[in-house]
Coordinates of C-alpha atoms in Angstrom, one line a residue:
X845 CA 0.0 0.0 0.0
X846 CA 3.0 2.1 0.4
X847 CA 3.2 5.3 -0.4
X848 CA 2.6 4.4 -1.6
X849 CA 4.0 3.3 1.7
X850 CA 5.4 1.2 -0.7
X851 CA 8.2 3.1 -1.2
X852 CA 10.2 5.4 0.6
X853 CA 13.7 4.6 -0.4
X854 CA 15.5 8.0 -0.1
X855 CA 19.2 7.5 0.1
X856 CA 22.4 9.5 0.4
X857 CA 24.1 11.3 -2.3
X858 CA 26.7 10.9 -5.2
X859 CA 29.7 13.0 -6.4
X860 CA 30.2 16.1 -8.3
X861 CA 30.9 16.8 -11.9
X862 CA 30.6 19.4 -14.6
X863 CA 27.4 21.5 -15.3
X864 CA 25.2 20.4 -18.1
X865 CA 22.3 22.8 -17.1
X866 CA 21.9 24.0 -20.7
X867 CA 21.0 20.4 -21.7
X868 CA 18.7 20.0 -18.7
X869 CA 20.9 17.4 -17.3
X870 CA 22.0 16.7 -13.7
X871 CA 25.5 17.1 -12.7
X872 CA 27.6 13.9 -13.1
X873 CA 30.5 12.4 -11.2
X874 CA 34.0 13.8 -11.7
X875 CA 37.2 12.9 -10.0
X876 CA 38.3 16.5 -9.7
X877 CA 38.1 18.0 -6.4
X878 CA 36.0 21.2 -6.4
X879 CA 34.6 23.6 -3.9
X880 CA 31.4 25.5 -4.4
X881 CA 29.2 27.5 -2.1
X882 CA 25.3 26.9 -1.6
X883 CA 22.7 28.3 0.6
X884 CA 21.3 24.8 1.2
X885 CA 22.5 21.3 0.5
X886 CA 20.3 18.3 0.8
X887 CA 22.1 14.9 1.4
X888 CA 19.7 12.4 -0.1
X889 CA 17.6 13.0 -3.2
X890 CA 14.4 11.2 -2.4
X891 CA 10.8 12.4 -1.9
X892 CA 11.5 14.8 1.0
X893 CA 14.6 16.5 -0.5
X894 CA 13.0 16.7 -4.0
X895 CA 9.8 18.3 -2.7
X896 CA 11.7 20.7 -0.4
X897 CA 13.9 21.8 -3.1
X898 CA 11.0 22.3 -5.6
X899 CA 9.2 24.4 -3.1
X900 CA 12.3 26.5 -2.3
X901 CA 12.8 27.1 -6.0
X902 CA 9.2 28.2 -6.5
X903 CA 9.2 30.6 -3.5
X904 CA 12.8 31.5 -2.9
X905 CA 14.4 31.3 -6.4
X906 CA 17.3 33.4 -5.2
X907 CA 18.6 30.7 -3.0
X908 CA 21.4 28.3 -4.3
X909 CA 20.2 24.8 -3.6
X910 CA 22.0 21.4 -4.2
X911 CA 20.9 18.0 -3.9
X912 CA 23.5 15.1 -3.5
X913 CA 22.0 11.7 -4.1
X914 CA 23.9 8.2 -4.1
X915 CA 21.8 6.6 -6.7
X916 CA 22.2 7.3 -10.5
X917 CA 18.7 8.2 -11.6
X918 CA 19.6 7.6 -15.2
X919 CA 19.6 3.9 -14.2
X920 CA 17.7 3.7 -10.9
X921 CA 18.1 0.5 -8.9
X922 CA 14.3 0.2 -8.2
X923 CA 11.3 2.1 -9.2
X924 CA 9.1 3.6 -6.5
X925 CA 5.5 4.8 -6.1
X926 CA 4.2 7.4 -3.7
X927 CA 0.5 7.7 -3.4
X928 CA -2.0 9.8 -1.4
X929 CA -5.7 10.6 -1.1
X930 CA -7.5 13.9 -1.7
X931 CA -8.4 15.4 1.8
X932 CA -11.4 17.5 2.7
X933 CA -10.2 21.2 2.9
X934 CA -11.1 21.3 6.5
X935 CA -8.6 18.7 7.5
X936 CA -5.9 19.3 4.9
X937 CA -2.9 20.1 7.1
X938 CA -0.8 21.7 4.4
X939 CA -0.5 25.5 4.1
X940 CA -0.8 25.3 0.3
X941 CA -3.9 23.1 0.5
X942 CA -1.9 20.5 -1.5
X943 CA -4.1 17.6 -0.6
X944 CA -7.5 19.3 -1.1
X945 CA -6.9 21.4 -4.1
X946 CA -4.7 18.8 -5.7
X947 CA -4.6 19.9 -9.3
X948 CA -4.3 23.7 -8.8
X949 CA -1.0 23.6 -6.7
X950 CA 2.7 22.7 -7.0
X951 CA 2.2 19.1 -5.8
X952 CA -0.4 18.4 -8.5
X953 CA 2.2 18.9 -11.3
X954 CA 4.0 15.8 -10.1
X955 CA 1.1 13.4 -10.2
X956 CA 1.5 10.5 -12.6
X957 CA -2.1 9.2 -12.4
X958 CA -5.3 10.1 -10.5
X959 CA -8.5 8.2 -9.9
X960 CA -11.9 9.2 -8.6
X961 CA -11.9 6.7 -5.9
X962 CA -10.6 3.3 -4.8
X963 CA -11.8 -0.1 -3.6
X964 CA -11.2 -2.4 -0.6
X965 CA -11.9 -6.0 -0.6
X966 CA -12.2 -8.2 2.6
X967 CA -13.9 -11.5 3.2
X968 CA -17.0 -9.7 4.7
X969 CA -16.6 -6.4 3.1
X970 CA -16.5 -5.1 -0.6
X971 CA -16.5 -1.4 -0.7
X972 CA -15.8 1.5 -3.1
X973 CA -14.8 4.8 -1.5
X974 CA -15.3 7.9 -3.6
X975 CA -12.2 9.5 -2.3
X976 CA -9.9 10.5 -5.1
X977 CA -6.5 8.8 -5.1
X978 CA -3.2 10.0 -6.7
X979 CA 0.1 8.3 -7.5
X980 CA 3.5 9.7 -8.3
X981 CA 5.9 7.3 -10.1
X982 CA 9.5 7.8 -9.2
X983 CA 10.7 8.0 -12.8
X984 CA 8.2 10.8 -13.4
X985 CA 9.3 12.5 -10.2
X986 CA 13.0 12.4 -11.1
X987 CA 12.3 13.5 -14.6
X988 CA 10.5 16.6 -13.2
X989 CA 13.4 17.3 -10.9
X990 CA 15.8 17.1 -13.7
X991 CA 13.8 19.8 -15.6
X992 CA 13.2 22.1 -12.8
X993 CA 16.5 21.6 -10.7
X994 CA 18.9 20.4 -13.5
X995 CA 21.6 22.8 -12.2
X996 CA 21.1 21.7 -8.6
X997 CA 21.4 18.0 -8.8
X998 CA 24.4 15.7 -8.3
X999 CA 23.9 11.9 -8.6
X1000 CA 26.2 9.0 -8.3
X1001 CA 28.4 9.4 -5.2
X1002 CA 27.9 9.1 -1.5
X1003 CA 28.7 11.7 1.1
X1004 CA 31.5 10.6 3.4
X1005 CA 31.6 13.5 5.9
X1006 CA 29.7 16.6 7.1
X1007 CA 32.0 18.9 9.2
X1008 CA 30.5 22.2 10.1
X1009 CA 29.3 23.8 6.8
X1010 CA 31.5 21.5 4.6
X1011 CA 30.2 18.5 2.8
X1012 CA 32.7 16.0 1.4
X1013 CA 32.0 13.5 -1.2
X1014 CA 33.5 10.1 -1.8
X1015 CA 35.8 11.3 -4.6
X1016 CA 37.1 14.1 -2.4
X1017 CA 34.8 16.8 -3.7
X1018 CA 33.7 19.4 -1.2
X1019 CA 30.9 21.8 -1.0
X1020 CA 30.1 24.8 1.3
X1021 CA 26.6 25.4 2.5
X1022 CA 25.0 27.9 5.0
X1023 CA 22.6 25.0 5.9
X1024 CA 22.9 21.2 5.5
X1025 CA 19.8 19.0 5.5
X1026 CA 20.2 15.2 6.0
X1027 CA 17.3 13.6 4.0
X1028 CA 18.9 10.2 3.3
X1029 CA 15.8 8.1 4.2
X1030 CA 15.2 5.5 6.7
X1031 CA 17.5 5.5 9.8
X1032 CA 18.5 2.1 11.1
X1033 CA 17.5 1.5 14.7
X1034 CA 15.9 4.9 15.2
X1035 CA 12.9 3.4 17.0
X1036 CA 11.7 0.1 18.5
X1037 CA 10.0 -1.9 15.8
X1038 CA 6.4 -3.3 16.2
X1039 CA 6.5 -5.0 13.0
X1040 CA 7.0 -4.5 9.2
X1041 CA 5.2 -3.5 6.1
X1042 CA 6.8 -5.5 3.4
X1043 CA 6.0 -6.0 -0.2
X1044 CA 7.0 -7.0 -3.7
X1045 CA 5.3 -5.3 -6.7
X1046 CA 5.3 -6.1 -10.4
X1047 CA 4.3 -3.8 -13.2
X1048 CA 2.3 -6.1 -15.6
X1049 CA 1.3 -5.5 -19.2
X1050 CA -1.8 -7.4 -20.1
X1051 CA -3.0 -8.9 -23.5
X1052 CA -6.5 -7.7 -22.9
X1053 CA -7.9 -4.8 -20.9
X1054 CA -8.3 -5.6 -17.2
X1055 CA -11.6 -3.8 -16.7
X1056 CA -10.5 -1.9 -13.5
X1057 CA -11.9 1.5 -13.1
X1058 CA -10.1 2.4 -9.7
X1059 CA -7.2 1.2 -7.7
X1060 CA -7.7 -1.8 -5.3
X1061 CA -6.0 -0.4 -2.2
X1062 CA -6.5 -3.6 -0.3
X1063 CA -7.6 -7.1 -1.5
X1064 CA -7.5 -9.3 1.6
X1065 CA -9.5 -12.1 0.0
X1066 CA -6.3 -14.1 -0.2
X1067 CA -4.6 -16.7 2.0
X1068 CA -3.6 -15.0 5.2
X1069 CA 0.1 -15.9 5.8
X1070 CA 3.0 -14.2 7.4
X1071 CA 0.7 -11.7 9.1
X1072 CA -1.9 -9.5 7.5
X1073 CA -1.7 -9.9 3.7
X1074 CA -3.3 -8.0 1.0
X1075 CA -2.8 -7.4 -2.8
X1076 CA -2.6 -3.7 -3.9
X1077 CA -3.3 -2.8 -7.6
X1078 CA -2.9 0.5 -9.4
X1079 CA -4.4 0.4 -13.0
X1080 CA -2.1 2.8 -14.9
X1081 CA -4.2 2.4 -18.1
X1082 CA -6.4 -0.3 -19.8
X1083 CA -3.4 -2.7 -20.1
X1084 CA -0.8 -1.8 -17.6
X1085 CA -1.1 -2.1 -13.8
X1086 CA 1.1 -2.4 -10.8
X1087 CA 0.3 -5.4 -8.4
X1088 CA 1.9 -5.5 -5.1
X1089 CA 1.8 -8.4 -2.5
X1090 CA 1.9 -6.8 0.9
X1091 CA 2.3 -8.1 4.3
X1092 CA 2.1 -6.6 7.9
X1093 CA 4.6 -9.1 9.2
X1094 CA 6.7 -9.8 12.3
X1095 CA 9.9 -9.9 10.3
X1096 CA 11.4 -8.0 7.3
X1097 CA 12.4 -11.1 5.3
X1098 CA 11.5 -11.0 1.6
X1099 CA 11.4 -14.1 -0.4
X1100 CA 11.2 -12.4 -3.7
X1101 CA 10.7 -15.5 -6.0
X1102 CA 7.8 -16.5 -3.8
X1103 CA 6.3 -13.1 -4.0
X1104 CA 6.6 -13.0 -7.8
X1105 CA 4.9 -16.3 -7.9
X1106 CA 2.0 -15.2 -5.6
X1107 CA 1.5 -12.0 -7.8
X1108 CA 1.3 -14.1 -11.0
X1109 CA -1.1 -16.5 -9.5
X1110 CA -3.3 -13.6 -8.3
X1111 CA -3.2 -12.0 -11.7
X1112 CA -4.4 -15.4 -13.2
X1113 CA -7.1 -15.7 -10.6
X1114 CA -8.4 -12.3 -11.8
X1115 CA -8.5 -13.6 -15.4
X1116 CA -5.7 -11.3 -16.6
X1117 CA -3.5 -12.8 -19.3
X1118 CA 0.0 -11.3 -19.0
X1119 CA 1.9 -10.2 -22.0
X1120 CA 5.0 -9.0 -20.3
X1121 CA 6.4 -8.3 -16.8
X1122 CA 8.1 -4.9 -16.3
X1123 CA 9.9 -3.3 -13.5
X1124 CA 9.7 -4.6 -9.9
X1125 CA 9.2 -2.7 -6.6
X1126 CA 10.2 -4.0 -3.2
X1127 CA 10.5 -2.8 0.3
X1128 CA 10.4 -3.7 4.1
X1129 CA 9.2 -0.7 6.1
X1130 CA 9.8 -0.7 9.8
X1131 CA 6.7 0.4 11.8
X1132 CA 7.2 1.8 15.3
X1133 CA 5.8 0.5 18.5
X1134 CA 4.5 2.4 21.4
X1135 CA 7.4 2.2 23.8
X1136 CA 9.4 4.1 26.4
X1137 CA 12.0 5.0 23.9
X1138 CA 11.6 8.1 21.6
X1139 CA 12.7 8.4 18.1
X1140 CA 16.3 8.9 17.7
X1141 CA 18.4 9.2 14.5
X1142 CA 22.2 9.6 14.6
X1143 CA 23.2 13.0 13.0
X1144 CA 25.9 13.4 10.5
X1145 CA 27.1 16.3 12.6
X1146 CA 25.8 18.1 15.5
X1147 CA 24.3 21.0 13.6
X1148 CA 23.0 19.0 10.6
X1149 CA 19.2 19.3 10.5
X1150 CA 17.1 16.3 9.4
X1151 CA 14.1 15.9 7.1
X1152 CA 11.7 13.4 5.8
X1153 CA 11.6 9.8 7.1
X1154 CA 15.2 10.3 8.4
X1155 CA 13.6 12.6 10.9
X1156 CA 10.8 10.2 11.7
X1157 CA 8.4 12.0 9.4
X1158 CA 6.0 9.3 8.2
X1159 CA 2.7 7.7 9.2
X1160 CA 3.5 5.2 11.9
X1161 CA 0.8 2.7 10.8
X1162 CA 0.3 3.1 7.1
X1163 CA 3.9 3.9 6.3
X1164 CA 2.8 6.7 4.0
X1165 CA 5.4 9.6 3.8
X1166 CA 4.2 11.9 1.2
X1167 CA 1.9 13.9 3.6
X1168 CA 4.8 14.5 6.0
X1169 CA 7.1 15.2 3.1
X1170 CA 4.9 18.1 1.9
X1171 CA 4.4 19.4 5.5
X1172 CA 8.2 19.2 6.1
X1173 CA 8.9 21.1 3.0
X1174 CA 6.6 23.8 4.0
X1175 CA 8.2 23.9 7.5
X1176 CA 11.7 24.2 5.9
X1177 CA 10.4 27.1 3.7
X1178 CA 8.9 28.9 6.7
X1179 CA 12.3 28.6 8.6
X1180 CA 14.9 28.7 5.9
X1181 CA 15.8 32.3 7.0
X1182 CA 17.4 30.8 10.1
X1183 CA 21.1 30.2 10.6
X1184 CA 22.2 26.6 10.6
X1185 CA 22.0 26.0 14.4
X1186 CA 18.7 27.7 14.8
X1187 CA 17.3 25.9 11.8
X1188 CA 18.5 22.5 13.2
X1189 CA 16.7 23.3 16.5
X1190 CA 13.6 24.4 14.9
X1191 CA 13.3 21.3 12.5
X1192 CA 14.2 19.0 15.4
X1193 CA 11.4 20.5 17.5
X1194 CA 9.0 20.2 14.6
X1195 CA 10.0 16.5 14.0
X1196 CA 9.6 15.7 17.8
X1197 CA 6.1 17.3 17.8
X1198 CA 5.2 15.2 14.8
X1199 CA 6.4 12.1 16.4
X1200 CA 4.4 12.7 19.7
X1201 CA 1.4 13.5 17.5
X1202 CA 1.6 9.9 16.2
X1203 CA 1.3 8.2 19.5
X1204 CA -2.2 6.9 18.8
X1205 CA -1.0 5.1 15.6
X1206 CA 2.0 3.6 17.5
X1207 CA -0.5 2.2 20.1
X1208 CA -2.6 0.7 17.3
X1209 CA 0.6 -1.0 16.0
X1210 CA 1.1 -2.6 19.4
X1211 CA -2.4 -4.0 19.2
X1212 CA -2.0 -5.1 15.6
X1213 CA 1.4 -6.8 15.9
X1214 CA 1.4 -7.9 19.6
X1215 CA -2.2 -8.7 20.4
X1216 CA -3.8 -9.9 17.2
X1217 CA -3.3 -13.5 15.9
X1218 CA -1.3 -13.0 12.7
X1219 CA -3.8 -14.7 10.4
X1220 CA -6.6 -12.7 12.0
X1221 CA -5.1 -9.3 11.7
X1222 CA -7.0 -8.4 8.5
X1223 CA -10.1 -8.3 10.7
X1224 CA -8.7 -5.2 12.3
X1225 CA -8.6 -3.4 8.9
X1226 CA -11.9 -4.9 7.7
X1227 CA -13.5 -3.3 10.6
X1228 CA -11.7 -0.1 10.1
X1229 CA -13.0 0.3 6.5
X1230 CA -16.5 0.2 7.7
X1231 CA -16.2 3.8 9.0
X1232 CA -17.2 6.8 7.1
X1233 CA -14.9 8.3 4.5
X1234 CA -14.0 11.4 6.4
X1235 CA -12.7 9.3 9.3
X1236 CA -10.7 7.3 6.9
X1237 CA -9.3 10.4 5.3
X1238 CA -8.3 11.8 8.7
X1239 CA -6.7 8.6 9.6
X1240 CA -4.4 8.6 6.5
X1241 CA -3.6 12.2 6.9
X1242 CA -2.5 11.7 10.6
X1243 CA -5.3 13.9 11.7
X1244 CA -7.4 11.4 13.6
X1245 CA -9.7 13.3 16.1
X1246 CA -10.7 12.4 19.7
X1247 CA -14.0 11.4 18.4
X1248 CA -12.5 9.3 15.6
X1249 CA -10.3 7.6 18.1
X1250 CA -13.2 6.7 20.3
X1251 CA -15.2 5.3 17.3
X1252 CA -12.2 3.3 16.2
X1253 CA -11.7 1.8 19.6
X1254 CA -15.5 1.4 20.5
X1255 CA -17.3 -1.8 20.3
X1256 CA -15.9 -5.4 20.5
X1257 CA -12.5 -5.5 18.9
X1258 CA -11.8 -8.4 16.4
X1259 CA -9.0 -9.4 18.7
X1260 CA -9.0 -10.7 22.3
X1261 CA -10.2 -7.8 24.5
X1262 CA -7.7 -8.4 27.3
X1263 CA -4.6 -8.5 25.0
X1264 CA -6.0 -5.5 23.0
X1265 CA -6.3 -3.3 26.1
X1266 CA -2.9 -4.5 27.5
X1267 CA -0.9 -3.8 24.5
X1268 CA -2.8 -0.4 23.7
X1269 CA -1.8 1.0 27.0
X1270 CA 1.5 -0.8 27.6
X1271 CA 4.7 0.9 26.5
X1272 CA 6.1 -2.4 25.0
X1273 CA 9.9 -3.0 24.8
X1274 CA 9.2 -6.0 22.6
X1275 CA 10.6 -5.7 19.2
X1276 CA 10.0 -7.7 16.2
X1277 CA 12.6 -8.3 13.4

């Protein structure tokens, strides 16, 4: 379901080269040691850095910005998909109303495909939700960055050191920046893990139209093995679709050949004849538990600010990161006038506040992974999707109200009551993985 959560794989940066801005090309690797000065350097060129740089370019074009990314986007290792739902204006947390006025703002220009709603399928629930759904494919995202930020991109070499305002690349190149932002993606051991959302996805081209009018966000009418399992399908057009086999599992092990086999079996069961198999997506996203330990991510240097999932900015239960990536970009825009130390303090405080605001979702993770019998976890989500669309939208946006929480928790839970209550209130030190 990733973001899709399925995909937050932001990484660190690659080295410096010569400028090909006139050809709208990113900078390439070069063994020559150079030193250039920038207002802002992002280490890691994933979703958070890309959105932040685009927002700065649009609103503060006088700032000299640089993104340093480890991967080579000319030949990316794995494609990614980030998805989100349209939100009612009353709960859209973004200043730009990016999630309610989707097509009329800067985020809308990045969307690869939109649908007027989506479906969920469970053993005892088959429902269409008329909530518009949008997806951004990583190649479209990077193509947009290359056009808008061609003179601000360096791909293909990792950063080895940040010392003060100096960033050093693997080949010895150095860059000076007034502000350095670490947006390299998921930080290992940053929080106790309740479980994992893991998936493998295949882009399939069919021989005949599939007939789908909307995404299938969850199809849990499949064998429930290795935790809560569902198939996630995005129909790109009449013949092409992305199908992901997703598990909310106790471990992060991915048996890719097995997942591929299951996806192809699912496609066959739907009556889809496959002409060819395209790119594959995969990931295993750690989901945090409600515990005594707060989020902590080791800093590259004491005064290096963090942004994106590196700073814990993601939805604790769904794994979606695009909502927080936009909010983080807006927060950076509002505070970019600060000096490095003050900016780091401000962004750290913001991240801490966002993490605290996610406590309810971490408590739910404890219930899902520690209280529910693995093969019965789907019942928790089946019950959740019986609620009204606004509650569901607020949940995905991380804006669940007190009344929403009461409604989600009221009634007989689809798991043992004693275990559900214990793990919801207990700051568990148990960790899966």
